[in-house]
Structures are given as structure tokens and as C-alpha cells.
Amino acid sequence: MEFDLNNFKVQGVKVNYYYICKRKLWLYSKGITMEQNSDRVMIGKLIHENSYKRLKKKEVLIDDMLKIDILDNDYVREVKISSKMTKADKMQLIYYLYYLDSLGIKKKGLINYVKEKRQEEIELTDEYKREIEKALIDIKEISQKRKPPELVKLPYCTKCAYYEFCFAKEEV
Amino acid sequence: MSRDFYIFSNGRLKRKDNTIYFIDCLENKRTLPVEQINCIHLFGEIDLNSKLINYLSQYGIMLSFYNYYGYYSGTYYPRKKNVSGFTVVNQANHYNDYEKRLYIAKSFVDSAVHHILKNMRRHKEGIEDLIERIQAERKNIEKVQRIDELMGIEGRIRKSYYKSFNKILKSDFGIEKRKKRPPTDPVNAMISFGNSLMYTTVLSEIYKTQLDPTISFLHEPSVKRFSLGLDISEIFKPLVVDTIIFSLVNNRVITFDDFDIDEGICYLNEKGRKKFISEYERKLGTTIKHRKLKRKVSYRMFIRLECYKLIKHFIGDEEYKPLKAWW
Ligand code: SF4
């Protein structure tokens, strides 16, 4: 059966969160966001603004869903602070490529790791296509759950904007 | 880090470009950096316009107004940015289900009593009998089946607590009985003043979360007040406000000169308010190592954590256990 993207499309950040932490994805999908209070997100925004100054950028909003920076005819570009979350960042970009592909637009991806001054090129393969489809189905299912996935401590919890939220508890 | 700004003089608050200015009646100008403001407290007679209000709203900055006597009159609470319909619906469910509502209301009272007893034990000479009375009364909290009975218990506990102030306060300051409207003696004046500061602080922390400030559990949701702010304040009033009063009085920082009496209303004058507020801000900024977060947490942040725990309770993540200060 053909995968119906219309039924499963989400904002790119949800794909990202899916690969970081399912609990974070659930909280975010219920409007429980922390980003405003997080300095790291602010830093990310600043880097984003500054590092694009020299490049000709064209921000495209697709279906009110994806905000994509298309820099030239071939590439969709993402800027990241560091390489820590590689998998999640990569899959978010692949999701963009997948989305564009479904609209008949063929692009390749380029991730800029600002701190490491490193770039990575990504192409949408059939394998990636299947992986994204599976992720989108999962994301929908998780978002519809009535309760958040149980808290399990992950290595990056202490750097997560939800850390205080998740670990605010009393000793009993 | 954002902070609270307090304006005591009369004048005009305005926006020019991307800055907020306060211009007092002598044309002195003070700049308030918009990214650093959490809440502005206006004690003077201030002119402002909608252009300013719109600007403050963009940044989610609250304005709190106080009358001539320094008593709270109201807050401008900008439209919330952190909205989660899912959370609000579940918060309302916890109000509508009486059992669930009672659980939360009891938690607030029990935490307040924990902090009350903590204060009393620190000054226990001469008030052992009052401590015992409160401990006995506290046992009834668990058994109670109705919110009004719970309120009754809380009222009796507070009565014993305030009685103990006469022993805790080491000076000529005394309290006959708690009088809210209007306060008629310096201790009542400080309690009222401190409690309204606490209420606005709690509101500004609620604002940063997805909680709806109008749906409360101990206090009946009210049309006049963001009553969830009153609920959560119960936990922090003895922990923050009362300890400030004890230290200001017992260290003779505050004296009778810091109060004025006008037609029977006793209130902190400008000098007194400044002393109180500087101690209040210092206290809110004080940090404690959190046992679960393994991080230093300020008193102000403890208020936010309380909000987070409530959200988790409402969304079925984790049962709410109120703060019981362990330090
Ligand atoms: S703190 Fe940890 S568990 Fe909580 S959302 Fe972040 S990564 Fe997930």
C-alpha cells in the first residue's frame, strides 16, 4: 500500500524529537513546551542567524509545516551547533528531503556543524524512505497516547530543556 | 536571567524604540532592559499607554499595581504564549472530580503546615504547646472529606501559628490577631505586604508554564483573582515571607520608623518597602541543592518546579507530592 504522507505529516522538529526522546516528542505534541526558557535554544537561533549572513538564503514555508532553507538548486541546508545529536538532525533533514520528494522536488541535504566547521552531505535513499515512513507512523501513535511515555533517564537529559520538568520530584 | 523591577516614585513609563524608560516627576530617566524584565511592580502613581502594554505583552512581562498604602491592587497578565489545551482540560478534570480536587487541596495545606512547623521549631522556646496543638490538628488533614473542613483546619492552625509570632519576634513587635483588611499593626502590615509579593511571584511562574491560573483547588476558582496563585502561595508563604519577617524584626533591620499609620491602616512606608523587597529578592535568589535534580535551585525556581509537578499530575504522568523543604 502506498504511504499517505498527508495523513502522517508533522513539523520537522517532531521527527527530530522522535529520535532524541519519545517522551519529549509526546510533551511537545501536547503543547507542553519549554523552549522559551532555554538558553541553548537561544544560542541555536543566534548561530542560525549569523551563519547565514554570507549565504544567499531562501526560506520556504511548505504546507505551514516545514520551514526549510533552500540555498541553491540542489541543496537543503541545516545548521547545527554541534555534532552531538547527529542521528536526530540527520533524520529531520531526511524528512525534509522526503517531503519535498513527495511533492516532486528532488534535493540533497547538507548539514553544517558550526562548531566543528564540518559539513555532511545526505541523499534520500529507499532505505531512508522506509525509515521515515515508519517513524511518521510511530510519531502519530505516540502523539495520540493519553499519557506521556514513562521517564527513563537518558544520557542527554541534563542538557535537555525538559530536564527540570522531568526530574522535578520529591524524595519520599 | 530576568528579574523584577520595582518603581516607587511617581512618573511615566514608556516605550521608545526597543527600550522601556521610566521618567520620574523630576524628569530623571531610568532604562529598563526589556529582555531582562520578569515583572514590573508599580508602587507610585504611574502613567502608561497601550503602546507600552502591547510591547510588554510581546515579551510576556507582567505589571503589578499597588495602591497608596503599598497594598496589592491587581496585575496585568499578558496573553499566554505557552498554551496546551490538553493540560488545561486535564487540570479542569482534577477540579471537577471532588476526590481529585481534595487530594490536591490537602497537599497544599499539608505542605504549608510542614513549613509552618519548620519555622516554629526553629524558635521553639515558649511555643511548645502551640507546636503540639498544630501537630495534633495536622493529623486531621488526611481524614477530612470536604474542602471547607480542610479550610477550617487550616484556619485553626494559622491561628496558633500567628499566636506564636509574639514569642518568635524578639522585640516590641507583636500581633494580636491576623487582620487582613486593613492591617492595623506592623506585623500584619508585613504579612499582607509579603503575601501579595508572593502571590505575584507565583503568578509569574505559573505564567511561564501551561497551567491555567484560574483553575484552583483549595481556594474556590474566583472571578476576581487568579486563584491557583493563591493555592500555590500557601506552600511558599511560611517558607519565604514569614522567615523574612522574623529575620527583619529579630535582626532589627526593620523598625517602627518603617511604618506609617493612616486612619487606622498600618502600612510599610517607602523606606520599609525597600528594606522588605531587598530581603525578599535576596531570599528568592538563594539556592539550595536539589536532591533529585542534583542542581542548585533558587527559591523562585522551586515555585516553577511546583508548577511542573502539578502539570505532570494533571497529565497522568506522576502523582503530585508537594514540596516539603528538607533543609
Ligand atoms: S529530560 Fe530526558 S526524559 Fe525528559 S524529555 Fe528530555 S531527554 Fe526526554
PDB file of C-alpha atoms in Angstrom, chain B residues 46-302:
ATOM      1  CA  ILE B  46       2.319  55.905  37.037  1.00  0.00           C
ATOM      2  CA  ASP B  47       1.103  56.967  33.626  1.00  0.00           C
ATOM      3  CA  LEU B  48       1.365  54.459  30.840  1.00  0.00           C
ATOM      4  CA  ASN B  49      -0.199  53.824  27.454  1.00  0.00           C
ATOM      5  CA  SER B  50      -1.367  50.935  25.328  1.00  0.00           C
ATOM      6  CA  LYS B  51       1.747  51.087  23.167  1.00  0.00           C
ATOM      7  CA  LEU B  52       3.741  50.126  26.244  1.00  0.00           C
ATOM      8  CA  ILE B  53       1.284  47.423  27.264  1.00  0.00           C
ATOM      9  CA  ASN B  54       1.407  45.870  23.806  1.00  0.00           C
ATOM     10  CA  TYR B  55       5.156  45.862  23.901  1.00  0.00           C
ATOM     11  CA  LEU B  56       5.293  44.274  27.350  1.00  0.00           C
ATOM     12  CA  SER B  57       2.837  41.616  26.194  1.00  0.00           C
ATOM     13  CA  GLN B  58       5.119  40.594  23.367  1.00  0.00           C
ATOM     14  CA  TYR B  59       7.752  39.799  25.942  1.00  0.00           C
ATOM     15  CA  GLY B  60       5.357  38.226  28.401  1.00  0.00           C
ATOM     16  CA  ILE B  61       6.089  40.828  31.067  1.00  0.00           C
ATOM     17  CA  MET B  62       3.579  41.238  33.906  1.00  0.00           C
ATOM     18  CA  LEU B  63       2.700  44.551  35.527  1.00  0.00           C
ATOM     19  CA  SER B  64       1.639  44.580  39.150  1.00  0.00           C
ATOM     20  CA  PHE B  65      -0.097  47.541  40.692  1.00  0.00           C
ATOM     21  CA  TYR B  66      -0.173  48.564  44.343  1.00  0.00           C
ATOM     22  CA  ASN B  67      -2.225  51.286  45.966  1.00  0.00           C
ATOM     23  CA  TYR B  68      -1.066  54.242  48.020  1.00  0.00           C
ATOM     24  CA  TYR B  69      -0.531  52.046  51.090  1.00  0.00           C
ATOM     25  CA  GLY B  70       1.538  49.565  49.098  1.00  0.00           C
ATOM     26  CA  TYR B  71      -1.272  47.036  49.140  1.00  0.00           C
ATOM     27  CA  TYR B  72      -1.824  44.951  46.066  1.00  0.00           C
ATOM     28  CA  SER B  73      -4.488  46.098  43.662  1.00  0.00           C
ATOM     29  CA  GLY B  74      -4.007  43.975  40.570  1.00  0.00           C
ATOM     30  CA  THR B  75      -1.875  42.514  37.846  1.00  0.00           C
ATOM     31  CA  TYR B  76      -1.790  42.918  34.133  1.00  0.00           C
ATOM     32  CA  TYR B  77      -1.283  39.335  32.955  1.00  0.00           C
ATOM     33  CA  PRO B  78      -0.392  39.264  29.264  1.00  0.00           C
ATOM     34  CA  ARG B  79      -1.918  36.743  26.914  1.00  0.00           C
ATOM     35  CA  LYS B  80      -0.206  33.432  27.470  1.00  0.00           C
ATOM     36  CA  LYS B  81       2.232  32.064  24.938  1.00  0.00           C
ATOM     37  CA  ASN B  82       2.652  28.647  26.483  1.00  0.00           C
ATOM     38  CA  VAL B  83      -0.714  27.142  25.772  1.00  0.00           C
ATOM     39  CA  SER B  84      -1.646  23.490  25.990  1.00  0.00           C
ATOM     40  CA  GLY B  85      -5.326  22.717  25.661  1.00  0.00           C
ATOM     41  CA  PHE B  86      -4.571  19.163  26.689  1.00  0.00           C
ATOM     42  CA  THR B  87      -3.114  20.312  30.009  1.00  0.00           C
ATOM     43  CA  VAL B  88      -5.952  22.732  30.759  1.00  0.00           C
ATOM     44  CA  VAL B  89      -8.639  20.137  30.064  1.00  0.00           C
ATOM     45  CA  ASN B  90      -6.935  17.747  32.452  1.00  0.00           C
ATOM     46  CA  GLN B  91      -6.404  20.459  35.053  1.00  0.00           C
ATOM     47  CA  ALA B  92     -10.138  21.144  34.908  1.00  0.00           C
ATOM     48  CA  ASN B  93     -10.876  17.429  35.271  1.00  0.00           C
ATOM     49  CA  HIS B  94      -8.944  17.433  38.513  1.00  0.00           C
ATOM     50  CA  TYR B  95     -11.112  20.263  39.746  1.00  0.00           C
ATOM     51  CA  ASN B  96     -14.378  18.675  38.693  1.00  0.00           C
ATOM     52  CA  ASP B  97     -13.699  15.338  40.309  1.00  0.00           C
ATOM     53  CA  TYR B  98     -14.128  16.113  44.020  1.00  0.00           C
ATOM     54  CA  GLU B  99     -11.836  13.307  45.190  1.00  0.00           C
ATOM     55  CA  LYS B 100      -9.099  14.500  42.904  1.00  0.00           C
ATOM     56  CA  ARG B 101      -9.621  18.110  43.875  1.00  0.00           C
ATOM     57  CA  LEU B 102      -9.445  17.218  47.551  1.00  0.00           C
ATOM     58  CA  TYR B 103      -6.169  15.367  47.071  1.00  0.00           C
ATOM     59  CA  ILE B 104      -4.508  18.449  45.631  1.00  0.00           C
ATOM     60  CA  ALA B 105      -6.049  20.822  48.176  1.00  0.00           C
ATOM     61  CA  LYS B 106      -4.822  18.612  51.031  1.00  0.00           C
ATOM     62  CA  SER B 107      -1.354  18.501  49.519  1.00  0.00           C
ATOM     63  CA  PHE B 108      -1.165  22.291  49.520  1.00  0.00           C
ATOM     64  CA  VAL B 109      -2.300  22.565  53.131  1.00  0.00           C
ATOM     65  CA  ASP B 110      -0.037  19.794  54.339  1.00  0.00           C
ATOM     66  CA  SER B 111       2.974  21.383  52.700  1.00  0.00           C
ATOM     67  CA  ALA B 112       2.085  24.764  54.215  1.00  0.00           C
ATOM     68  CA  VAL B 113       1.810  23.174  57.663  1.00  0.00           C
ATOM     69  CA  HIS B 114       5.125  21.416  57.177  1.00  0.00           C
ATOM     70  CA  HIS B 115       6.736  24.814  56.567  1.00  0.00           C
ATOM     71  CA  ILE B 116       4.844  26.433  59.426  1.00  0.00           C
ATOM     72  CA  LEU B 117       6.117  23.798  61.854  1.00  0.00           C
ATOM     73  CA  LYS B 118       9.601  24.160  60.483  1.00  0.00           C
ATOM     74  CA  ASN B 119       9.526  27.874  61.307  1.00  0.00           C
ATOM     75  CA  MET B 120       8.145  27.233  64.752  1.00  0.00           C
ATOM     76  CA  ARG B 121      10.663  24.538  65.664  1.00  0.00           C
ATOM     77  CA  ARG B 122      13.463  26.900  64.854  1.00  0.00           C
ATOM     78  CA  HIS B 123      12.195  29.233  67.585  1.00  0.00           C
ATOM     79  CA  LYS B 124      10.654  26.723  69.879  1.00  0.00           C
ATOM     80  CA  GLU B 125      11.121  28.161  73.392  1.00  0.00           C
ATOM     81  CA  GLY B 126       7.809  29.090  74.876  1.00  0.00           C
ATOM     82  CA  ILE B 127       5.715  27.815  71.986  1.00  0.00           C
ATOM     83  CA  GLU B 128       5.971  24.070  72.532  1.00  0.00           C
ATOM     84  CA  ASP B 129       2.278  23.888  73.371  1.00  0.00           C
ATOM     85  CA  LEU B 130       1.328  25.654  70.134  1.00  0.00           C
ATOM     86  CA  ILE B 131       3.549  23.300  68.146  1.00  0.00           C
ATOM     87  CA  GLU B 132       1.840  20.329  69.742  1.00  0.00           C
ATOM     88  CA  ARG B 133      -1.573  21.739  69.055  1.00  0.00           C
ATOM     89  CA  ILE B 134      -0.701  22.176  65.376  1.00  0.00           C
ATOM     90  CA  GLN B 135       0.761  18.687  65.134  1.00  0.00           C
ATOM     91  CA  ALA B 136      -2.457  17.262  66.526  1.00  0.00           C
ATOM     92  CA  GLU B 137      -4.539  19.336  64.159  1.00  0.00           C
ATOM     93  CA  ARG B 138      -2.360  18.295  61.208  1.00  0.00           C
ATOM     94  CA  LYS B 139      -3.372  14.658  61.682  1.00  0.00           C
ATOM     95  CA  ASN B 140      -6.927  15.584  60.736  1.00  0.00           C
ATOM     96  CA  ILE B 141      -5.901  16.791  57.304  1.00  0.00           C
ATOM     97  CA  GLU B 142      -5.665  13.260  55.997  1.00  0.00           C
ATOM     98  CA  LYS B 143      -9.079  12.212  57.263  1.00  0.00           C
ATOM     99  CA  VAL B 144     -11.017  15.208  56.093  1.00  0.00           C
ATOM    100  CA  GLN B 145     -13.629  14.655  53.394  1.00  0.00           C
ATOM    101  CA  ARG B 146     -14.521  18.191  52.443  1.00  0.00           C
ATOM    102  CA  ILE B 147     -12.685  21.299  51.329  1.00  0.00           C
ATOM    103  CA  ASP B 148     -14.474  23.571  53.811  1.00  0.00           C
ATOM    104  CA  GLU B 149     -13.456  21.323  56.703  1.00  0.00           C
ATOM    105  CA  LEU B 150      -9.917  21.437  55.373  1.00  0.00           C
ATOM    106  CA  MET B 151     -10.110  25.234  55.289  1.00  0.00           C
ATOM    107  CA  GLY B 152     -11.325  25.105  58.894  1.00  0.00           C
ATOM    108  CA  ILE B 153      -8.316  23.072  59.973  1.00  0.00           C
ATOM    109  CA  GLU B 154      -6.027  25.414  58.141  1.00  0.00           C
ATOM    110  CA  GLY B 155      -7.656  28.403  59.814  1.00  0.00           C
ATOM    111  CA  ARG B 156      -7.160  26.917  63.291  1.00  0.00           C
ATOM    112  CA  ILE B 157      -3.550  26.056  62.513  1.00  0.00           C
ATOM    113  CA  ARG B 158      -2.887  29.576  61.320  1.00  0.00           C
ATOM    114  CA  LYS B 159      -4.419  30.994  64.480  1.00  0.00           C
ATOM    115  CA  SER B 160      -2.000  29.025  66.665  1.00  0.00           C
ATOM    116  CA  TYR B 161       0.823  29.894  64.316  1.00  0.00           C
ATOM    117  CA  TYR B 162       0.211  33.624  64.433  1.00  0.00           C
ATOM    118  CA  LYS B 163      -0.087  33.433  68.200  1.00  0.00           C
ATOM    119  CA  SER B 164       3.440  32.067  68.282  1.00  0.00           C
ATOM    120  CA  PHE B 165       4.710  35.180  66.461  1.00  0.00           C
ATOM    121  CA  ASN B 166       4.605  37.039  69.773  1.00  0.00           C
ATOM    122  CA  LYS B 167       7.260  34.682  71.100  1.00  0.00           C
ATOM    123  CA  ILE B 168       9.237  34.308  67.891  1.00  0.00           C
ATOM    124  CA  LEU B 169       9.560  38.043  67.319  1.00  0.00           C
ATOM    125  CA  LYS B 170      12.231  39.358  69.661  1.00  0.00           C
ATOM    126  CA  SER B 171      11.279  42.993  70.054  1.00  0.00           C
ATOM    127  CA  ASP B 172       8.324  45.214  70.726  1.00  0.00           C
ATOM    128  CA  PHE B 173       6.670  43.972  67.582  1.00  0.00           C
ATOM    129  CA  GLY B 174       3.640  41.898  68.330  1.00  0.00           C
ATOM    130  CA  ILE B 175       0.487  40.663  66.725  1.00  0.00           C
ATOM    131  CA  GLU B 176      -2.858  40.459  68.364  1.00  0.00           C
ATOM    132  CA  LYS B 177      -4.557  38.599  65.626  1.00  0.00           C
ATOM    133  CA  ARG B 178      -4.297  38.326  61.895  1.00  0.00           C
ATOM    134  CA  LYS B 179      -6.144  41.226  60.293  1.00  0.00           C
ATOM    135  CA  LYS B 180      -6.232  41.329  56.541  1.00  0.00           C
ATOM    136  CA  ARG B 181      -8.380  44.271  55.598  1.00  0.00           C
ATOM    137  CA  PRO B 182      -6.963  46.571  56.697  1.00  0.00           C
ATOM    138  CA  PRO B 183      -3.834  45.619  58.617  1.00  0.00           C
ATOM    139  CA  THR B 184      -3.714  47.629  61.800  1.00  0.00           C
ATOM    140  CA  ASP B 185      -0.271  46.826  63.194  1.00  0.00           C
ATOM    141  CA  PRO B 186       3.230  46.475  61.707  1.00  0.00           C
ATOM    142  CA  VAL B 187       3.327  42.677  61.789  1.00  0.00           C
ATOM    143  CA  ASN B 188       0.006  42.380  59.995  1.00  0.00           C
ATOM    144  CA  ALA B 189       1.213  45.026  57.572  1.00  0.00           C
ATOM    145  CA  MET B 190       4.294  42.948  56.751  1.00  0.00           C
ATOM    146  CA  ILE B 191       2.314  39.726  56.380  1.00  0.00           C
ATOM    147  CA  SER B 192      -0.086  41.369  53.959  1.00  0.00           C
ATOM    148  CA  PHE B 193       2.675  43.036  52.006  1.00  0.00           C
ATOM    149  CA  GLY B 194       4.785  39.882  51.804  1.00  0.00           C
ATOM    150  CA  ASN B 195       1.851  37.691  50.869  1.00  0.00           C
ATOM    151  CA  SER B 196       0.939  39.890  47.939  1.00  0.00           C
ATOM    152  CA  LEU B 197       4.534  39.863  46.708  1.00  0.00           C
ATOM    153  CA  MET B 198       4.415  36.076  46.955  1.00  0.00           C
ATOM    154  CA  TYR B 199       1.158  35.944  45.033  1.00  0.00           C
ATOM    155  CA  THR B 200       2.591  37.954  42.142  1.00  0.00           C
ATOM    156  CA  THR B 201       5.769  35.867  42.114  1.00  0.00           C
ATOM    157  CA  VAL B 202       3.748  32.668  41.925  1.00  0.00           C
ATOM    158  CA  LEU B 203       1.645  34.140  39.123  1.00  0.00           C
ATOM    159  CA  SER B 204       4.716  34.999  37.115  1.00  0.00           C
ATOM    160  CA  GLU B 205       5.996  31.433  37.472  1.00  0.00           C
ATOM    161  CA  ILE B 206       2.598  29.984  36.532  1.00  0.00           C
ATOM    162  CA  TYR B 207       2.706  32.249  33.501  1.00  0.00           C
ATOM    163  CA  LYS B 208       5.835  30.503  32.262  1.00  0.00           C
ATOM    164  CA  THR B 209       4.075  27.161  32.275  1.00  0.00           C
ATOM    165  CA  GLN B 210       0.944  25.725  30.652  1.00  0.00           C
ATOM    166  CA  LEU B 211      -1.106  25.864  33.854  1.00  0.00           C
ATOM    167  CA  ASP B 212      -4.319  27.837  33.814  1.00  0.00           C
ATOM    168  CA  PRO B 213      -4.176  30.319  36.718  1.00  0.00           C
ATOM    169  CA  THR B 214      -7.956  30.428  37.113  1.00  0.00           C
ATOM    170  CA  ILE B 215      -8.490  26.749  37.919  1.00  0.00           C
ATOM    171  CA  SER B 216      -7.702  26.251  41.607  1.00  0.00           C
ATOM    172  CA  PHE B 217      -8.275  23.513  44.141  1.00  0.00           C
ATOM    173  CA  LEU B 218      -8.043  24.762  47.710  1.00  0.00           C
ATOM    174  CA  HIS B 219      -9.463  28.184  47.008  1.00  0.00           C
ATOM    175  CA  GLU B 220     -12.667  28.249  45.026  1.00  0.00           C
ATOM    176  CA  PRO B 221     -11.937  29.414  41.468  1.00  0.00           C
ATOM    177  CA  SER B 222     -12.811  33.049  41.595  1.00  0.00           C
ATOM    178  CA  VAL B 223     -13.664  35.698  39.086  1.00  0.00           C
ATOM    179  CA  LYS B 224     -11.619  38.310  40.869  1.00  0.00           C
ATOM    180  CA  ARG B 225      -8.325  36.547  41.282  1.00  0.00           C
ATOM    181  CA  PHE B 226      -6.104  34.022  39.600  1.00  0.00           C
ATOM    182  CA  SER B 227      -6.856  31.655  42.421  1.00  0.00           C
ATOM    183  CA  LEU B 228      -4.312  28.978  41.531  1.00  0.00           C
ATOM    184  CA  GLY B 229      -1.795  31.646  42.536  1.00  0.00           C
ATOM    185  CA  LEU B 230      -3.391  31.738  45.987  1.00  0.00           C
ATOM    186  CA  ASP B 231      -3.243  27.943  46.224  1.00  0.00           C
ATOM    187  CA  ILE B 232       0.441  27.625  45.398  1.00  0.00           C
ATOM    188  CA  SER B 233       1.293  30.652  47.548  1.00  0.00           C
ATOM    189  CA  GLU B 234       0.155  28.707  50.612  1.00  0.00           C
ATOM    190  CA  ILE B 235       3.208  26.493  50.255  1.00  0.00           C
ATOM    191  CA  PHE B 236       5.657  29.355  49.967  1.00  0.00           C
ATOM    192  CA  LYS B 237       4.277  31.979  52.340  1.00  0.00           C
ATOM    193  CA  PRO B 238       5.683  30.395  55.513  1.00  0.00           C
ATOM    194  CA  LEU B 239       8.833  29.286  53.711  1.00  0.00           C
ATOM    195  CA  VAL B 240       9.692  32.687  52.269  1.00  0.00           C
ATOM    196  CA  VAL B 241       7.578  35.557  53.595  1.00  0.00           C
ATOM    197  CA  ASP B 242       7.412  34.631  57.273  1.00  0.00           C
ATOM    198  CA  THR B 243      11.101  33.846  57.575  1.00  0.00           C
ATOM    199  CA  ILE B 244      11.828  37.266  56.092  1.00  0.00           C
ATOM    200  CA  ILE B 245       9.611  38.907  58.707  1.00  0.00           C
ATOM    201  CA  PHE B 246      11.366  37.041  61.518  1.00  0.00           C
ATOM    202  CA  SER B 247      14.792  37.976  60.273  1.00  0.00           C
ATOM    203  CA  LEU B 248      13.942  41.627  59.552  1.00  0.00           C
ATOM    204  CA  VAL B 249      12.475  42.072  63.013  1.00  0.00           C
ATOM    205  CA  ASN B 250      14.873  39.961  65.044  1.00  0.00           C
ATOM    206  CA  ASN B 251      17.938  41.474  63.434  1.00  0.00           C
ATOM    207  CA  ARG B 252      16.417  44.908  63.975  1.00  0.00           C
ATOM    208  CA  VAL B 253      16.655  45.738  60.298  1.00  0.00           C
ATOM    209  CA  ILE B 254      13.098  46.928  60.291  1.00  0.00           C
ATOM    210  CA  THR B 255      11.874  49.308  62.986  1.00  0.00           C
ATOM    211  CA  PHE B 256       8.724  51.232  63.808  1.00  0.00           C
ATOM    212  CA  ASP B 257      10.101  54.070  61.679  1.00  0.00           C
ATOM    213  CA  ASP B 258       9.478  51.950  58.598  1.00  0.00           C
ATOM    214  CA  PHE B 259       5.714  52.057  59.088  1.00  0.00           C
ATOM    215  CA  ASP B 260       3.087  54.725  58.840  1.00  0.00           C
ATOM    216  CA  ILE B 261      -0.420  54.694  60.182  1.00  0.00           C
ATOM    217  CA  ASP B 262      -3.170  56.467  58.373  1.00  0.00           C
ATOM    218  CA  GLU B 263      -6.782  56.365  59.530  1.00  0.00           C
ATOM    219  CA  GLY B 264      -6.150  53.099  61.330  1.00  0.00           C
ATOM    220  CA  ILE B 265      -4.405  51.440  58.365  1.00  0.00           C
ATOM    221  CA  CYS B 266      -0.868  50.413  59.125  1.00  0.00           C
ATOM    222  CA  TYR B 267       1.478  50.090  56.185  1.00  0.00           C
ATOM    223  CA  LEU B 268       5.146  49.940  55.255  1.00  0.00           C
ATOM    224  CA  ASN B 269       6.348  53.328  54.063  1.00  0.00           C
ATOM    225  CA  GLU B 270       8.743  53.666  51.152  1.00  0.00           C
ATOM    226  CA  LYS B 271      11.814  53.064  53.302  1.00  0.00           C
ATOM    227  CA  GLY B 272      10.198  49.983  54.827  1.00  0.00           C
ATOM    228  CA  ARG B 273       9.065  48.595  51.479  1.00  0.00           C
ATOM    229  CA  LYS B 274      12.556  48.924  50.084  1.00  0.00           C
ATOM    230  CA  LYS B 275      14.010  47.023  53.027  1.00  0.00           C
ATOM    231  CA  PHE B 276      11.405  44.313  52.739  1.00  0.00           C
ATOM    232  CA  ILE B 277      11.743  43.941  48.981  1.00  0.00           C
ATOM    233  CA  SER B 278      15.516  43.766  49.039  1.00  0.00           C
ATOM    234  CA  GLU B 279      15.326  40.951  51.571  1.00  0.00           C
ATOM    235  CA  TYR B 280      12.569  39.293  49.531  1.00  0.00           C
ATOM    236  CA  GLU B 281      14.597  39.380  46.326  1.00  0.00           C
ATOM    237  CA  ARG B 282      17.646  38.074  48.147  1.00  0.00           C
ATOM    238  CA  LYS B 283      15.637  35.177  49.513  1.00  0.00           C
ATOM    239  CA  LEU B 284      14.113  34.254  46.146  1.00  0.00           C
ATOM    240  CA  GLY B 285      17.579  34.169  44.645  1.00  0.00           C
ATOM    241  CA  THR B 286      19.007  31.940  47.369  1.00  0.00           C
ATOM    242  CA  THR B 287      19.799  28.472  46.093  1.00  0.00           C
ATOM    243  CA  ILE B 288      19.507  25.013  47.579  1.00  0.00           C
ATOM    244  CA  LYS B 289      20.970  21.836  46.126  1.00  0.00           C
ATOM    245  CA  HIS B 290      18.017  19.860  44.798  1.00  0.00           C
ATOM    246  CA  ARG B 291      18.114  16.196  45.736  1.00  0.00           C
ATOM    247  CA  LYS B 292      16.624  14.856  42.517  1.00  0.00           C
ATOM    248  CA  LEU B 293      17.865  17.411  40.037  1.00  0.00           C
ATOM    249  CA  LYS B 294      21.341  17.352  41.583  1.00  0.00           C
ATOM    250  CA  ARG B 295      21.485  21.015  40.744  1.00  0.00           C
ATOM    251  CA  LYS B 296      21.294  24.239  42.659  1.00  0.00           C
ATOM    252  CA  VAL B 297      17.773  25.585  42.589  1.00  0.00           C
ATOM    253  CA  SER B 298      16.645  29.046  43.705  1.00  0.00           C
ATOM    254  CA  TYR B 299      13.554  29.575  45.814  1.00  0.00           C
ATOM    255  CA  ARG B 300      11.970  31.175  42.769  1.00  0.00           C
ATOM    256  CA  MET B 301      12.716  28.081  40.710  1.00  0.00           C
ATOM    257  CA  PHE B 302      11.205  25.878  43.416  1.00  0.00           C
TER     258      PHE B 302
END
